[in-house]
Amino acid sequence: MENRQGYREKIRRICVRCGYEPIDPWQREKYCIEAREPDWWTKVPPLDFIRRDLEDIERCDVLIAYMPRLSAGTCMELFHAKMKGKQTICICGLKNPSPWITAHSDILLKKISELEEALEKICEKKV
């Protein structure tokens, strides 16, 4: 998945249209290590990487977790966001997502195309 990041731009555009300022950790991380090197992922210092992601979650209002397949990191981020009282939206392509995913998702979507409506509902609740 690390080399297929096109979904991020789709999600970013929807967030901007709905009045949110996206925080995308990939925008930072892709410059830390040249992703074209073989096995680049193994060169990422794990504790620094995790710390930066958790700091991003602390700064956000809504966490959008994109999970077309199971991802340990995305599950951990979803859990952390919920424990910090953040709104969570999970775009999950899994047939039978784990109760850990469903219980920590305020809104569970199947496709990115459903995101704009979900964000609008969150905005309506805040007003």
PDB file of C-alpha atoms in Angstrom:
ATOM      1  CA  MET A   1       0.000   0.000   0.000  1.00  0.00           C
ATOM      2  CA  GLU A   2       2.883   2.402   0.689  1.00  0.00           C
ATOM      3  CA  ASN A   3       3.405   2.931  -3.033  1.00  0.00           C
ATOM      4  CA  ARG A   4      -0.324   3.406  -3.766  1.00  0.00           C
ATOM      5  CA  GLN A   5      -1.321   6.593  -1.993  1.00  0.00           C
ATOM      6  CA  GLY A   6      -3.803   8.083  -4.479  1.00  0.00           C
ATOM      7  CA  TYR A   7      -6.677   7.652  -2.025  1.00  0.00           C
ATOM      8  CA  ARG A   8      -5.118  10.334   0.183  1.00  0.00           C
ATOM      9  CA  GLU A   9      -5.740  13.094  -2.354  1.00  0.00           C
ATOM     10  CA  LYS A  10      -9.401  12.048  -2.736  1.00  0.00           C
ATOM     11  CA  ILE A  11      -9.880  12.139   1.028  1.00  0.00           C
ATOM     12  CA  ARG A  12      -8.007  15.450   1.315  1.00  0.00           C
ATOM     13  CA  ARG A  13     -10.238  17.122  -1.300  1.00  0.00           C
ATOM     14  CA  ILE A  14     -13.393  15.948   0.463  1.00  0.00           C
ATOM     15  CA  CYS A  15     -12.106  17.213   3.831  1.00  0.00           C
ATOM     16  CA  VAL A  16     -11.270  20.638   2.377  1.00  0.00           C
ATOM     17  CA  ARG A  17     -14.702  20.871   0.708  1.00  0.00           C
ATOM     18  CA  CYS A  18     -16.292  20.172   4.093  1.00  0.00           C
ATOM     19  CA  GLY A  19     -14.256  22.872   5.822  1.00  0.00           C
ATOM     20  CA  TYR A  20     -11.602  20.707   7.454  1.00  0.00           C
ATOM     21  CA  GLU A  21      -7.844  21.248   7.297  1.00  0.00           C
ATOM     22  CA  PRO A  22      -6.357  17.798   6.686  1.00  0.00           C
ATOM     23  CA  ILE A  23      -3.362  16.528   8.626  1.00  0.00           C
ATOM     24  CA  ASP A  24      -1.823  13.821   6.470  1.00  0.00           C
ATOM     25  CA  PRO A  25       1.178  12.049   8.017  1.00  0.00           C
ATOM     26  CA  TRP A  26       2.197  10.737   4.595  1.00  0.00           C
ATOM     27  CA  GLN A  27       3.000  14.294   3.490  1.00  0.00           C
ATOM     28  CA  ARG A  28       5.677  14.364   6.180  1.00  0.00           C
ATOM     29  CA  GLU A  29       6.873  10.760   6.122  1.00  0.00           C
ATOM     30  CA  LYS A  30       7.350  10.430   2.382  1.00  0.00           C
ATOM     31  CA  TYR A  31      10.142  13.004   2.614  1.00  0.00           C
ATOM     32  CA  CYS A  32      11.823  11.485   5.677  1.00  0.00           C
ATOM     33  CA  ILE A  33      12.915   8.436   3.748  1.00  0.00           C
ATOM     34  CA  GLU A  34      13.139   8.069  -0.006  1.00  0.00           C
ATOM     35  CA  ALA A  35      10.295   5.635  -0.739  1.00  0.00           C
ATOM     36  CA  ARG A  36      11.910   4.441  -3.947  1.00  0.00           C
ATOM     37  CA  GLU A  37      14.759   2.709  -2.125  1.00  0.00           C
ATOM     38  CA  PRO A  38      14.355  -1.059  -1.771  1.00  0.00           C
ATOM     39  CA  ASP A  39      12.947  -2.011   1.638  1.00  0.00           C
ATOM     40  CA  TRP A  40      12.587   1.668   2.584  1.00  0.00           C
ATOM     41  CA  TRP A  41       9.919   0.840   5.170  1.00  0.00           C
ATOM     42  CA  THR A  42      12.445  -1.080   7.275  1.00  0.00           C
ATOM     43  CA  LYS A  43      14.582   2.082   7.568  1.00  0.00           C
ATOM     44  CA  VAL A  44      11.870   4.118   9.302  1.00  0.00           C
ATOM     45  CA  PRO A  45      12.739   4.575  13.016  1.00  0.00           C
ATOM     46  CA  PRO A  46       9.585   3.016  14.545  1.00  0.00           C
ATOM     47  CA  LEU A  47       9.313   4.979  17.793  1.00  0.00           C
ATOM     48  CA  ASP A  48       9.769   8.339  16.058  1.00  0.00           C
ATOM     49  CA  PHE A  49       7.280   7.343  13.374  1.00  0.00           C
ATOM     50  CA  ILE A  50       4.679   6.301  15.967  1.00  0.00           C
ATOM     51  CA  ARG A  51       5.259   9.392  18.123  1.00  0.00           C
ATOM     52  CA  ARG A  52       4.646  11.711  15.152  1.00  0.00           C
ATOM     53  CA  ASP A  53       1.462   9.852  14.197  1.00  0.00           C
ATOM     54  CA  LEU A  54       0.124  10.037  17.746  1.00  0.00           C
ATOM     55  CA  GLU A  55       0.901  13.771  17.890  1.00  0.00           C
ATOM     56  CA  ASP A  56      -1.089  14.218  14.670  1.00  0.00           C
ATOM     57  CA  ILE A  57      -4.045  12.439  16.261  1.00  0.00           C
ATOM     58  CA  GLU A  58      -3.811  14.721  19.304  1.00  0.00           C
ATOM     59  CA  ARG A  59      -4.149  17.741  16.981  1.00  0.00           C
ATOM     60  CA  CYS A  60      -7.101  16.463  14.946  1.00  0.00           C
ATOM     61  CA  ASP A  61     -10.842  16.813  15.436  1.00  0.00           C
ATOM     62  CA  VAL A  62     -11.803  13.815  13.320  1.00  0.00           C
ATOM     63  CA  LEU A  63      -9.672  10.789  12.468  1.00  0.00           C
ATOM     64  CA  ILE A  64     -10.395   9.245   9.089  1.00  0.00           C
ATOM     65  CA  ALA A  65      -9.023   5.720   8.940  1.00  0.00           C
ATOM     66  CA  TYR A  66      -8.787   4.223   5.450  1.00  0.00           C
ATOM     67  CA  MET A  67      -8.682   0.454   5.696  1.00  0.00           C
ATOM     68  CA  PRO A  68      -9.121  -1.363   2.377  1.00  0.00           C
ATOM     69  CA  ARG A  69      -7.282  -4.238   4.047  1.00  0.00           C
ATOM     70  CA  LEU A  70      -6.372  -4.990   7.630  1.00  0.00           C
ATOM     71  CA  SER A  71      -3.623  -2.734   8.973  1.00  0.00           C
ATOM     72  CA  ALA A  72      -2.207  -3.010  12.485  1.00  0.00           C
ATOM     73  CA  GLY A  73      -1.073   0.620  12.424  1.00  0.00           C
ATOM     74  CA  THR A  74      -4.443   1.955  11.279  1.00  0.00           C
ATOM     75  CA  CYS A  75      -6.215  -0.105  13.964  1.00  0.00           C
ATOM     76  CA  MET A  76      -3.905   1.318  16.630  1.00  0.00           C
ATOM     77  CA  GLU A  77      -4.506   4.876  15.392  1.00  0.00           C
ATOM     78  CA  LEU A  78      -8.264   4.311  15.429  1.00  0.00           C
ATOM     79  CA  PHE A  79      -8.089   2.997  18.999  1.00  0.00           C
ATOM     80  CA  HIS A  80      -5.856   5.872  20.158  1.00  0.00           C
ATOM     81  CA  ALA A  81      -8.138   8.486  18.593  1.00  0.00           C
ATOM     82  CA  LYS A  82     -11.198   7.012  20.294  1.00  0.00           C
ATOM     83  CA  MET A  83      -9.409   6.874  23.662  1.00  0.00           C
ATOM     84  CA  LYS A  84      -8.614  10.579  23.226  1.00  0.00           C
ATOM     85  CA  GLY A  85     -12.282  11.387  22.581  1.00  0.00           C
ATOM     86  CA  LYS A  86     -11.848  12.121  18.884  1.00  0.00           C
ATOM     87  CA  GLN A  87     -14.564  11.574  16.291  1.00  0.00           C
ATOM     88  CA  THR A  88     -13.640   8.594  14.120  1.00  0.00           C
ATOM     89  CA  ILE A  89     -14.644   7.588  10.623  1.00  0.00           C
ATOM     90  CA  CYS A  90     -13.403   4.316   9.207  1.00  0.00           C
ATOM     91  CA  ILE A  91     -13.594   3.619   5.495  1.00  0.00           C
ATOM     92  CA  CYS A  92     -13.366  -0.141   5.660  1.00  0.00           C
ATOM     93  CA  GLY A  93     -13.359  -2.532   2.724  1.00  0.00           C
ATOM     94  CA  LEU A  94     -13.220  -5.628   4.935  1.00  0.00           C
ATOM     95  CA  LYS A  95     -16.161  -8.023   4.678  1.00  0.00           C
ATOM     96  CA  ASN A  96     -16.392  -8.720   8.408  1.00  0.00           C
ATOM     97  CA  PRO A  97     -14.385  -6.084  10.266  1.00  0.00           C
ATOM     98  CA  SER A  98     -13.209  -6.940  13.753  1.00  0.00           C
ATOM     99  CA  PRO A  99     -15.268  -5.699  16.700  1.00  0.00           C
ATOM    100  CA  TRP A 100     -12.152  -3.629  17.544  1.00  0.00           C
ATOM    101  CA  ILE A 101     -12.710  -1.711  14.311  1.00  0.00           C
ATOM    102  CA  THR A 102     -16.480  -1.350  14.576  1.00  0.00           C
ATOM    103  CA  ALA A 103     -16.445  -0.424  18.279  1.00  0.00           C
ATOM    104  CA  HIS A 104     -13.898   2.357  17.752  1.00  0.00           C
ATOM    105  CA  SER A 105     -15.530   3.810  14.638  1.00  0.00           C
ATOM    106  CA  ASP A 106     -18.226   6.422  15.166  1.00  0.00           C
ATOM    107  CA  ILE A 107     -19.051   6.072  11.486  1.00  0.00           C
ATOM    108  CA  LEU A 108     -18.185   3.009   9.402  1.00  0.00           C
ATOM    109  CA  LEU A 109     -18.222   3.486   5.625  1.00  0.00           C
ATOM    110  CA  LYS A 110     -17.620   1.092   2.745  1.00  0.00           C
ATOM    111  CA  LYS A 111     -16.334   3.617   0.169  1.00  0.00           C
ATOM    112  CA  ILE A 112     -14.549   6.964   0.007  1.00  0.00           C
ATOM    113  CA  SER A 113     -17.499   8.320  -1.978  1.00  0.00           C
ATOM    114  CA  GLU A 114     -19.576   8.158   1.239  1.00  0.00           C
ATOM    115  CA  LEU A 115     -17.145  10.359   3.207  1.00  0.00           C
ATOM    116  CA  GLU A 116     -18.525  13.781   2.312  1.00  0.00           C
ATOM    117  CA  GLU A 117     -21.986  12.944   3.643  1.00  0.00           C
ATOM    118  CA  ALA A 118     -20.465  11.529   6.848  1.00  0.00           C
ATOM    119  CA  LEU A 119     -18.387  14.677   7.460  1.00  0.00           C
ATOM    120  CA  GLU A 120     -21.435  16.853   6.860  1.00  0.00           C
ATOM    121  CA  LYS A 121     -23.334  14.881   9.527  1.00  0.00           C
ATOM    122  CA  ILE A 122     -20.520  15.492  12.012  1.00  0.00           C
ATOM    123  CA  CYS A 123     -20.601  19.227  11.196  1.00  0.00           C
ATOM    124  CA  GLU A 124     -24.376  19.337  11.719  1.00  0.00           C
ATOM    125  CA  LYS A 125     -23.991  17.784  15.188  1.00  0.00           C
ATOM    126  CA  LYS A 126     -21.477  20.478  16.185  1.00  0.00           C
ATOM    127  CA  VAL A 127     -23.837  23.338  15.291  1.00  0.00           C
TER     128      VAL A 127
END
